[in-house]
PDB file of C-alpha atoms in Angstrom:
ATOM      1  CA  MET A   3      25.133  -7.741   0.074  1.00 45.00           C
ATOM      2  CA  THR A   4      26.525 -10.031  -2.616  1.00 46.00           C
ATOM      3  CA  GLU A   5      25.547 -10.131  -6.266  1.00 46.00           C
ATOM      4  CA  GLU A   6      23.899 -13.521  -5.645  1.00 53.00           C
ATOM      5  CA  THR A   7      21.438 -12.041  -3.147  1.00 78.00           C
ATOM      6  CA  SER A   8      20.970  -8.656  -4.799  1.00 94.00           C
ATOM      7  CA  SER A   9      18.156  -8.020  -7.273  1.00 98.00           C
ATOM      8  CA  ARG A  10      16.430  -5.133  -9.019  1.00 99.00           C
ATOM      9  CA  LEU A  11      12.693  -4.508  -8.944  1.00 99.00           C
ATOM     10  CA  HIS A  12      11.150  -2.224 -11.553  1.00 99.00           C
ATOM     11  CA  ALA A  13       7.464  -1.462 -10.954  1.00 99.00           C
ATOM     12  CA  THR A  14       4.750   0.790 -12.330  1.00 99.00           C
ATOM     13  CA  ILE A  15       1.771   1.461 -10.080  1.00 99.00           C
ATOM     14  CA  ALA A  16      -1.571   2.641 -11.494  1.00 99.00           C
ATOM     15  CA  GLY A  17      -4.606   4.025  -9.705  1.00 98.00           C
ATOM     16  CA  ARG A  18      -5.011   7.023  -7.431  1.00 98.00           C
ATOM     17  CA  VAL A  19      -1.289   7.199  -6.712  1.00 98.00           C
ATOM     18  CA  GLN A  20      -0.440  10.849  -7.341  1.00 97.00           C
ATOM     19  CA  GLY A  21      -1.292  13.594  -4.875  1.00 96.00           C
ATOM     20  CA  VAL A  22      -1.537  11.078  -2.005  1.00 98.00           C
ATOM     21  CA  SER A  23       2.122  11.077  -0.833  1.00 97.00           C
ATOM     22  CA  PHE A  24       2.761   7.784  -2.626  1.00 98.00           C
ATOM     23  CA  ARG A  25       6.361   8.635  -3.570  1.00 98.00           C
ATOM     24  CA  TYR A  26       7.238   9.545   0.005  1.00 98.00           C
ATOM     25  CA  PHE A  27       5.523   6.380   1.242  1.00 98.00           C
ATOM     26  CA  VAL A  28       7.723   4.373  -1.156  1.00 99.00           C
ATOM     27  CA  MET A  29      10.853   6.234  -0.057  1.00 98.00           C
ATOM     28  CA  GLU A  30      10.055   5.546   3.609  1.00 98.00           C
ATOM     29  CA  GLN A  31       9.489   1.837   2.918  1.00 99.00           C
ATOM     30  CA  ALA A  32      12.700   1.611   0.873  1.00 99.00           C
ATOM     31  CA  ASP A  33      14.691   3.323   3.615  1.00 98.00           C
ATOM     32  CA  LYS A  34      13.326   0.897   6.237  1.00 98.00           C
ATOM     33  CA  LEU A  35      14.373  -2.016   4.028  1.00 99.00           C
ATOM     34  CA  ASN A  36      17.812  -0.564   3.198  1.00 98.00           C
ATOM     35  CA  LEU A  37      17.028  -0.452  -0.530  1.00 99.00           C
ATOM     36  CA  ARG A  38      18.570   1.855  -3.107  1.00 99.00           C
ATOM     37  CA  GLY A  39      17.039   3.345  -6.242  1.00 99.00           C
ATOM     38  CA  TRP A  40      14.346   5.882  -7.066  1.00 99.00           C
ATOM     39  CA  VAL A  41      10.640   6.636  -7.333  1.00 99.00           C
ATOM     40  CA  ARG A  42       8.946   9.162  -9.622  1.00 98.00           C
ATOM     41  CA  ASN A  43       5.591  10.305 -10.923  1.00 98.00           C
ATOM     42  CA  ARG A  44       4.891   9.863 -14.610  1.00 98.00           C
ATOM     43  CA  TRP A  45       2.836  12.242 -16.720  1.00 98.00           C
ATOM     44  CA  ASN A  46       0.332   9.442 -17.446  1.00 98.00           C
ATOM     45  CA  GLY A  47      -0.706   9.392 -13.767  1.00 98.00           C
ATOM     46  CA  THR A  48       1.275   6.330 -12.701  1.00 98.00           C
ATOM     47  CA  VAL A  49       4.196   6.041 -10.292  1.00 99.00           C
ATOM     48  CA  GLU A  50       7.395   4.265 -11.360  1.00 99.00           C
ATOM     49  CA  VAL A  51       9.839   2.598  -8.968  1.00 99.00           C
ATOM     50  CA  THR A  52      13.281   1.102  -9.490  1.00 99.00           C
ATOM     51  CA  ALA A  53      14.852  -0.439  -6.400  1.00 99.00           C
ATOM     52  CA  GLU A  54      17.832  -2.671  -5.685  1.00 99.00           C
ATOM     53  CA  GLY A  55      18.693  -4.735  -2.656  1.00 98.00           C
ATOM     54  CA  ALA A  56      18.145  -8.135  -1.107  1.00 98.00           C
ATOM     55  CA  HIS A  57      15.440 -10.037  -3.003  1.00 98.00           C
ATOM     56  CA  GLN A  58      13.468 -10.743   0.180  1.00 98.00           C
ATOM     57  CA  ASP A  59      13.434  -7.016   1.013  1.00 98.00           C
ATOM     58  CA  LEU A  60      12.294  -6.179  -2.508  1.00 99.00           C
ATOM     59  CA  GLU A  61       9.425  -8.663  -2.043  1.00 98.00           C
ATOM     60  CA  LEU A  62       8.425  -6.693   1.066  1.00 99.00           C
ATOM     61  CA  LEU A  63       8.571  -3.447  -0.917  1.00 99.00           C
ATOM     62  CA  LEU A  64       6.399  -5.004  -3.628  1.00 99.00           C
ATOM     63  CA  ALA A  65       3.819  -5.963  -0.995  1.00 99.00           C
ATOM     64  CA  ALA A  66       3.860  -2.353   0.267  1.00 99.00           C
ATOM     65  CA  LEU A  67       3.406  -1.051  -3.300  1.00 99.00           C
ATOM     66  CA  ARG A  68       0.297  -3.203  -3.647  1.00 98.00           C
ATOM     67  CA  GLU A  69      -1.149  -1.659  -0.478  1.00 98.00           C
ATOM     68  CA  GLY A  70       0.066   1.946  -0.691  1.00 98.00           C
ATOM     69  CA  PRO A  71      -0.515   4.770   1.779  1.00 98.00           C
ATOM     70  CA  PRO A  72      -3.987   5.341   3.293  1.00 96.00           C
ATOM     71  CA  MET A  73      -5.302   7.778   0.648  1.00 97.00           C
ATOM     72  CA  ALA A  74      -4.091   5.755  -2.349  1.00 98.00           C
ATOM     73  CA  VAL A  75      -6.202   3.390  -4.421  1.00 98.00           C
ATOM     74  CA  ILE A  76      -4.095   0.800  -6.222  1.00 98.00           C
ATOM     75  CA  ASP A  77      -5.610  -0.491  -9.468  1.00 98.00           C
ATOM     76  CA  ASN A  78      -2.596  -2.368 -10.811  1.00 98.00           C
ATOM     77  CA  VAL A  79       1.079  -3.044 -10.110  1.00 99.00           C
ATOM     78  CA  CYS A  80       3.158  -4.191 -13.091  1.00 99.00           C
ATOM     79  CA  TYR A  81       6.665  -5.303 -12.215  1.00 99.00           C
ATOM     80  CA  ASP A  82       9.789  -7.008 -13.510  1.00 98.00           C
ATOM     81  CA  TRP A  83      12.730  -8.630 -11.767  1.00 98.00           C
ATOM     82  CA  LEU A  84      16.108  -7.712 -13.190  1.00 98.00           C
ATOM     83  CA  ALA A  85      19.757  -8.151 -12.314  1.00 97.00           C
ATOM     84  CA  ALA A  86      21.080  -5.532  -9.903  1.00 98.00           C
ATOM     85  CA  THR A  87      23.614  -3.098 -11.335  1.00 97.00           C
ATOM     86  CA  GLY A  88      24.807  -1.513  -8.090  1.00 96.00           C
ATOM     87  CA  GLU A  89      24.507   1.965  -9.616  1.00 97.00           C
ATOM     88  CA  PHE A  90      22.552   3.531  -6.735  1.00 97.00           C
ATOM     89  CA  ILE A  91      23.930   4.839  -3.445  1.00 97.00           C
ATOM     90  CA  SER A  92      20.625   5.955  -1.908  1.00 98.00           C
ATOM     91  CA  PHE A  93      16.869   5.916  -2.499  1.00 98.00           C
ATOM     92  CA  ASP A  94      15.521   9.152  -3.948  1.00 98.00           C
ATOM     93  CA  VAL A  95      12.434  10.856  -5.304  1.00 97.00           C
ATOM     94  CA  VAL A  96      13.372  11.932  -8.841  1.00 95.00           C
ATOM     95  CA  SER A  97      11.795  14.265 -11.398  1.00 92.00           C
ATOM     96  CA  THR A  98       8.534  13.455 -13.140  1.00 85.00           C
ATOM     97  CA  ILE A  99       8.767  12.211 -16.711  1.00 81.00           C
TER      98      ILE A  99
END
């Protein structure tokens, strides 16, 4: 993957997204798409995602974030596109902040 085709997606998902396996859903989607980064719960009840990879694959992840796993209810997805930094070697669930 070259820098020209690599992007970073940062997203915050609000709704019923904690206690419904949302983070593991995101990790599974990211693994399928060969993305790197992290997902975590936030104390305010949202889920935060930072992922890097091919822009088209990040678009697919964004579509999955808008749908979520079966028990989730998505109220809002706020996101930004940023330049990839290449700092990640895998996709992980990280500690809640």
